[in-house]
Amino acid sequence: MTYFALTRNKNLYQKVAEILDEKFGCRRTIEIDFSSPKPALAGAYAGVYDFSISHSGHLAAIAVSDKSIGCDLELLKGRARAAVIKRFCSEEREAIKSERDFIENWTGKEAFIKMNAFSLATHLRRLKYVDGRIWLDGCEQNCEIVHLPFDGGTACVCGDGDIKIITI
């Protein structure tokens, strides 16, 4: 099960601990390992649960799951992203007709990168996002990508296999 929260950008790791406690019954102290590119649970819950955090401005997105998970959040800012879009493949450029289309593409890629603890710098150009699916180095990936649009932006959760999101 995957739990998703759109919240204020404040006390995010405490909120992760609260979700783990409330939804998964994790009563032990939550330890977080910051030694790799993706913060991960350590101690008793290492490898059992996963979480991902993204923030933009005053908002944050938190995804907590019993599967590998990544999430991203972007706000609509009313600006052109032509310099970034020109680096996308022709299929992606054809599909992007609005800023919301762009942030759907971007959040899908970034959530996938976060789920896998990849680097944006090394993997962004290796990814293609078209029709809700993602390809890495030309190979379609077996992951679920769920967009959660809201007034003013979009959040995205990418999970390992089939995910069921419960918004809290």
mmCIF file of N, CA, C and O in Angstrom, residues 91-146:
data_model
loop_
_atom_site.group_PDB
_atom_site.id
_atom_site.type_symbol
_atom_site.label_atom_id
_atom_site.label_comp_id
_atom_site.label_asym_id
_atom_site.label_seq_id
_atom_site.Cartn_x
_atom_site.Cartn_y
_atom_site.Cartn_z
ATOM 1 N N GLU A 91 8.982 12.522 -29.706
ATOM 2 C CA GLU A 91 7.678 12.062 -29.199
ATOM 3 C C GLU A 91 7.244 12.875 -27.986
ATOM 4 O O GLU A 91 6.073 13.228 -27.851
ATOM 5 N N GLU A 92 8.178 13.163 -27.111
ATOM 6 C CA GLU A 92 7.857 13.955 -25.924
ATOM 7 C C GLU A 92 7.503 15.386 -26.316
ATOM 8 O O GLU A 92 6.524 15.952 -25.821
ATOM 9 N N ARG A 93 8.299 15.977 -27.185
ATOM 10 C CA ARG A 93 8.035 17.363 -27.608
ATOM 11 C C ARG A 93 6.661 17.487 -28.257
ATOM 12 O O ARG A 93 5.947 18.460 -28.025
ATOM 13 N N GLU A 94 6.273 16.498 -29.053
ATOM 14 C CA GLU A 94 4.951 16.528 -29.695
ATOM 15 C C GLU A 94 3.823 16.430 -28.672
ATOM 16 O O GLU A 94 2.751 17.006 -28.874
ATOM 17 N N ALA A 95 4.036 15.701 -27.592
ATOM 18 C CA ALA A 95 3.003 15.500 -26.578
ATOM 19 C C ALA A 95 2.857 16.694 -25.631
ATOM 20 O O ALA A 95 1.824 16.857 -24.994
ATOM 21 N N ILE A 96 3.882 17.529 -25.536
ATOM 22 C CA ILE A 96 3.854 18.656 -24.593
ATOM 23 C C ILE A 96 3.231 19.874 -25.270
ATOM 24 O O ILE A 96 3.840 20.513 -26.118
ATOM 25 N N LYS A 97 1.990 20.149 -24.888
ATOM 26 C CA LYS A 97 1.246 21.282 -25.454
ATOM 27 C C LYS A 97 1.030 22.408 -24.455
ATOM 28 O O LYS A 97 0.595 23.488 -24.814
ATOM 29 N N SER A 98 1.306 22.150 -23.184
ATOM 30 C CA SER A 98 1.048 23.143 -22.138
ATOM 31 C C SER A 98 2.071 22.962 -21.019
ATOM 32 O O SER A 98 2.800 21.963 -20.974
ATOM 33 N N GLU A 99 2.081 23.921 -20.106
ATOM 34 C CA GLU A 99 2.972 23.806 -18.952
ATOM 35 C C GLU A 99 2.598 22.596 -18.104
ATOM 36 O O GLU A 99 3.468 21.887 -17.589
ATOM 37 N N ARG A 100 1.309 22.307 -17.975
ATOM 38 C CA ARG A 100 0.885 21.137 -17.205
ATOM 39 C C ARG A 100 1.397 19.847 -17.854
ATOM 40 O O ARG A 100 1.836 18.927 -17.175
ATOM 41 N N ASP A 101 1.353 19.777 -19.205
ATOM 42 C CA ASP A 101 1.923 18.613 -19.907
ATOM 43 C C ASP A 101 3.403 18.472 -19.582
ATOM 44 O O ASP A 101 3.904 17.373 -19.366
ATOM 45 N N PHE A 102 4.108 19.601 -19.575
ATOM 46 C CA PHE A 102 5.534 19.565 -19.262
ATOM 47 C C PHE A 102 5.782 19.024 -17.860
ATOM 48 O O PHE A 102 6.623 18.152 -17.655
ATOM 49 N N ILE A 103 5.049 19.545 -16.865
ATOM 50 C CA ILE A 103 5.333 19.096 -15.499
ATOM 51 C C ILE A 103 4.871 17.650 -15.283
ATOM 52 O O ILE A 103 5.442 16.955 -14.450
ATOM 53 N N GLU A 104 3.903 17.180 -16.052
ATOM 54 C CA GLU A 104 3.549 15.756 -15.970
ATOM 55 C C GLU A 104 4.730 14.916 -16.454
ATOM 56 O O GLU A 104 5.106 13.922 -15.848
ATOM 57 N N ASN A 105 5.326 15.318 -17.576
ATOM 58 C CA ASN A 105 6.497 14.614 -18.103
ATOM 59 C C ASN A 105 7.637 14.663 -17.084
ATOM 60 O O ASN A 105 8.233 13.642 -16.745
ATOM 61 N N TRP A 106 7.923 15.852 -16.612
ATOM 62 C CA TRP A 106 9.055 16.063 -15.704
ATOM 63 C C TRP A 106 8.881 15.285 -14.402
ATOM 64 O O TRP A 106 9.805 14.613 -13.940
ATOM 65 N N THR A 107 7.692 15.378 -13.791
ATOM 66 C CA THR A 107 7.484 14.692 -12.514
ATOM 67 C C THR A 107 7.520 13.177 -12.680
ATOM 68 O O THR A 107 7.973 12.471 -11.780
ATOM 69 N N GLY A 108 7.057 12.678 -13.823
ATOM 70 C CA GLY A 108 7.157 11.241 -14.081
ATOM 71 C C GLY A 108 8.598 10.779 -14.105
ATOM 72 O O GLY A 108 8.967 9.768 -13.489
ATOM 73 N N LYS A 109 9.425 11.531 -14.816
ATOM 74 C CA LYS A 109 10.851 11.183 -14.891
ATOM 75 C C LYS A 109 11.529 11.312 -13.535
ATOM 76 O O LYS A 109 12.288 10.440 -13.115
ATOM 77 N N GLU A 110 11.261 12.411 -12.845
ATOM 78 C CA GLU A 110 11.956 12.631 -11.577
ATOM 79 C C GLU A 110 11.507 11.633 -10.502
ATOM 80 O O GLU A 110 12.321 11.157 -9.718
ATOM 81 N N ALA A 111 10.222 11.278 -10.492
ATOM 82 C CA ALA A 111 9.759 10.274 -9.529
ATOM 83 C C ALA A 111 10.432 8.923 -9.800
ATOM 84 O O ALA A 111 10.822 8.212 -8.872
ATOM 85 N N PHE A 112 10.603 8.577 -11.083
ATOM 86 C CA PHE A 112 11.300 7.334 -11.443
ATOM 87 C C PHE A 112 12.757 7.387 -10.991
ATOM 88 O O PHE A 112 13.278 6.426 -10.423
ATOM 89 N N ILE A 113 13.407 8.508 -11.231
ATOM 90 C CA ILE A 113 14.801 8.682 -10.809
ATOM 91 C C ILE A 113 14.916 8.530 -9.292
ATOM 92 O O ILE A 113 15.800 7.841 -8.785
ATOM 93 N N LYS A 114 14.007 9.157 -8.548
ATOM 94 C CA LYS A 114 14.052 9.061 -7.091
ATOM 95 C C LYS A 114 13.780 7.638 -6.599
ATOM 96 O O LYS A 114 14.423 7.176 -5.660
ATOM 97 N N MET A 115 12.833 6.948 -7.237
ATOM 98 C CA MET A 115 12.523 5.586 -6.822
ATOM 99 C C MET A 115 13.770 4.703 -6.912
ATOM 100 O O MET A 115 14.006 3.846 -6.066
ATOM 101 N N ASN A 116 14.571 4.922 -7.934
ATOM 102 C CA ASN A 116 15.743 4.090 -8.179
ATOM 103 C C ASN A 116 17.034 4.646 -7.584
ATOM 104 O O ASN A 116 18.100 4.057 -7.771
ATOM 105 N N ALA A 117 16.951 5.771 -6.890
ATOM 106 C CA ALA A 117 18.119 6.435 -6.299
ATOM 107 C C ALA A 117 19.164 6.770 -7.362
ATOM 108 O O ALA A 117 20.360 6.693 -7.119
ATOM 109 N N PHE A 118 18.674 7.116 -8.555
ATOM 110 C CA PHE A 118 19.559 7.572 -9.624
ATOM 111 C C PHE A 118 19.842 9.050 -9.432
ATOM 112 O O PHE A 118 19.273 9.707 -8.572
ATOM 113 N N SER A 119 20.678 9.594 -10.294
ATOM 114 C CA SER A 119 20.982 11.018 -10.291
ATOM 115 C C SER A 119 20.295 11.681 -11.473
ATOM 116 O O SER A 119 20.340 11.168 -12.597
ATOM 117 N N LEU A 120 19.693 12.826 -11.231
ATOM 118 C CA LEU A 120 19.074 13.595 -12.308
ATOM 119 C C LEU A 120 20.114 13.936 -13.376
ATOM 120 O O LEU A 120 19.853 13.824 -14.576
ATOM 121 N N ALA A 121 21.311 14.286 -12.953
ATOM 122 C CA ALA A 121 22.376 14.678 -13.886
ATOM 123 C C ALA A 121 22.784 13.533 -14.809
ATOM 124 O O ALA A 121 23.073 13.756 -15.987
ATOM 125 N N THR A 122 22.796 12.315 -14.306
ATOM 126 C CA THR A 122 23.260 11.197 -15.126
ATOM 127 C C THR A 122 22.141 10.446 -15.845
ATOM 128 O O THR A 122 22.401 9.748 -16.817
ATOM 129 N N HIS A 123 20.902 10.578 -15.383
ATOM 130 C CA HIS A 123 19.839 9.752 -15.953
ATOM 131 C C HIS A 123 18.764 10.500 -16.739
ATOM 132 O O HIS A 123 18.039 9.873 -17.512
ATOM 133 N N LEU A 124 18.624 11.799 -16.559
ATOM 134 C CA LEU A 124 17.537 12.512 -17.233
ATOM 135 C C LEU A 124 17.567 12.307 -18.743
ATOM 136 O O LEU A 124 16.543 11.999 -19.356
ATOM 137 N N ARG A 125 18.710 12.444 -19.368
ATOM 138 C CA ARG A 125 18.806 12.296 -20.828
ATOM 139 C C ARG A 125 18.608 10.857 -21.287
ATOM 140 O O ARG A 125 18.380 10.613 -22.461
ATOM 141 N N ARG A 126 18.691 9.917 -20.387
ATOM 142 C CA ARG A 126 18.516 8.508 -20.734
ATOM 143 C C ARG A 126 17.057 8.068 -20.651
ATOM 144 O O ARG A 126 16.726 6.940 -20.997
ATOM 145 N N LEU A 127 16.180 8.973 -20.186
ATOM 146 C CA LEU A 127 14.769 8.649 -19.979
ATOM 147 C C LEU A 127 13.878 9.250 -21.052
ATOM 148 O O LEU A 127 14.136 10.332 -21.564
ATOM 149 N N LYS A 128 12.790 8.529 -21.325
ATOM 150 C CA LYS A 128 11.729 9.033 -22.203
ATOM 151 C C LYS A 128 10.408 8.738 -21.499
ATOM 152 O O LYS A 128 10.198 7.628 -21.005
ATOM 153 N N TYR A 129 9.536 9.743 -21.451
ATOM 154 C CA TYR A 129 8.213 9.585 -20.842
ATOM 155 C C TYR A 129 7.165 9.914 -21.896
ATOM 156 O O TYR A 129 7.091 11.057 -22.372
ATOM 157 N N VAL A 130 6.379 8.917 -22.291
ATOM 158 C CA VAL A 130 5.337 9.106 -23.300
ATOM 159 C C VAL A 130 4.128 8.250 -22.907
ATOM 160 O O VAL A 130 4.277 7.076 -22.549
ATOM 161 N N ASP A 131 2.944 8.846 -22.992
ATOM 162 C CA ASP A 131 1.689 8.129 -22.726
ATOM 163 C C ASP A 131 1.676 7.410 -21.381
ATOM 164 O O ASP A 131 1.202 6.279 -21.266
ATOM 165 N N GLY A 132 2.224 8.042 -20.359
ATOM 166 C CA GLY A 132 2.185 7.487 -19.022
ATOM 167 C C GLY A 132 3.170 6.359 -18.758
ATOM 168 O O GLY A 132 3.111 5.726 -17.719
ATOM 169 N N ARG A 133 4.056 6.104 -19.697
ATOM 170 C CA ARG A 133 5.071 5.044 -19.547
ATOM 171 C C ARG A 133 6.461 5.659 -19.622
ATOM 172 O O ARG A 133 6.654 6.695 -20.253
ATOM 173 N N ILE A 134 7.405 4.979 -19.020
ATOM 174 C CA ILE A 134 8.768 5.501 -19.014
ATOM 175 C C ILE A 134 9.731 4.461 -19.589
ATOM 176 O O ILE A 134 9.572 3.267 -19.372
ATOM 177 N N TRP A 135 10.692 4.964 -20.356
ATOM 178 C CA TRP A 135 11.729 4.127 -20.949
ATOM 179 C C TRP A 135 13.085 4.603 -20.455
ATOM 180 O O TRP A 135 13.333 5.799 -20.388
ATOM 181 N N LEU A 136 13.953 3.654 -20.144
ATOM 182 C CA LEU A 136 15.327 3.931 -19.767
ATOM 183 C C LEU A 136 16.216 3.265 -20.804
ATOM 184 O O LEU A 136 16.110 2.051 -21.016
ATOM 185 N N ASP A 137 17.042 4.062 -21.463
ATOM 186 C CA ASP A 137 17.931 3.555 -22.508
ATOM 187 C C ASP A 137 17.171 2.740 -23.553
ATOM 188 O O ASP A 137 17.636 1.712 -24.028
ATOM 189 N N GLY A 138 15.955 3.187 -23.884
ATOM 190 C CA GLY A 138 15.154 2.537 -24.919
ATOM 191 C C GLY A 138 14.349 1.346 -24.466
ATOM 192 O O GLY A 138 13.594 0.779 -25.255
ATOM 193 N N CYS A 139 14.449 0.952 -23.201
ATOM 194 C CA CYS A 139 13.711 -0.204 -22.680
ATOM 195 C C CYS A 139 12.578 0.280 -21.776
ATOM 196 O O CYS A 139 12.822 1.004 -20.805
ATOM 197 N N GLU A 140 11.349 -0.142 -22.083
ATOM 198 C CA GLU A 140 10.221 0.245 -21.245
ATOM 199 C C GLU A 140 10.394 -0.348 -19.848
ATOM 200 O O GLU A 140 10.779 -1.503 -19.689
ATOM 201 N N GLN A 141 10.110 0.461 -18.841
ATOM 202 C CA GLN A 141 10.296 0.063 -17.452
ATOM 203 C C GLN A 141 8.997 -0.470 -16.862
ATOM 204 O O GLN A 141 7.917 0.035 -17.159
ATOM 205 N N ASN A 142 9.113 -1.465 -16.008
ATOM 206 C CA ASN A 142 7.966 -2.062 -15.347
ATOM 207 C C ASN A 142 7.728 -1.329 -14.028
ATOM 208 O O ASN A 142 8.218 -1.748 -12.982
ATOM 209 N N CYS A 143 7.043 -0.217 -14.122
ATOM 210 C CA CYS A 143 6.713 0.554 -12.925
ATOM 211 C C CYS A 143 5.381 1.245 -13.149
ATOM 212 O O CYS A 143 4.933 1.402 -14.276
ATOM 213 N N GLU A 144 4.766 1.607 -12.079
ATOM 214 C CA GLU A 144 3.499 2.325 -12.121
ATOM 215 C C GLU A 144 3.782 3.804 -11.898
ATOM 216 O O GLU A 144 4.539 4.168 -10.989
ATOM 217 N N ILE A 145 3.194 4.661 -12.723
ATOM 218 C CA ILE A 145 3.346 6.108 -12.575
ATOM 219 C C ILE A 145 1.957 6.707 -12.420
ATOM 220 O O ILE A 145 1.102 6.543 -13.301
ATOM 221 N N VAL A 146 1.743 7.362 -11.293
ATOM 222 C CA VAL A 146 0.438 7.953 -10.995
ATOM 223 C C VAL A 146 0.614 9.439 -10.774
ATOM 224 O O VAL A 146 1.392 9.858 -9.904
#
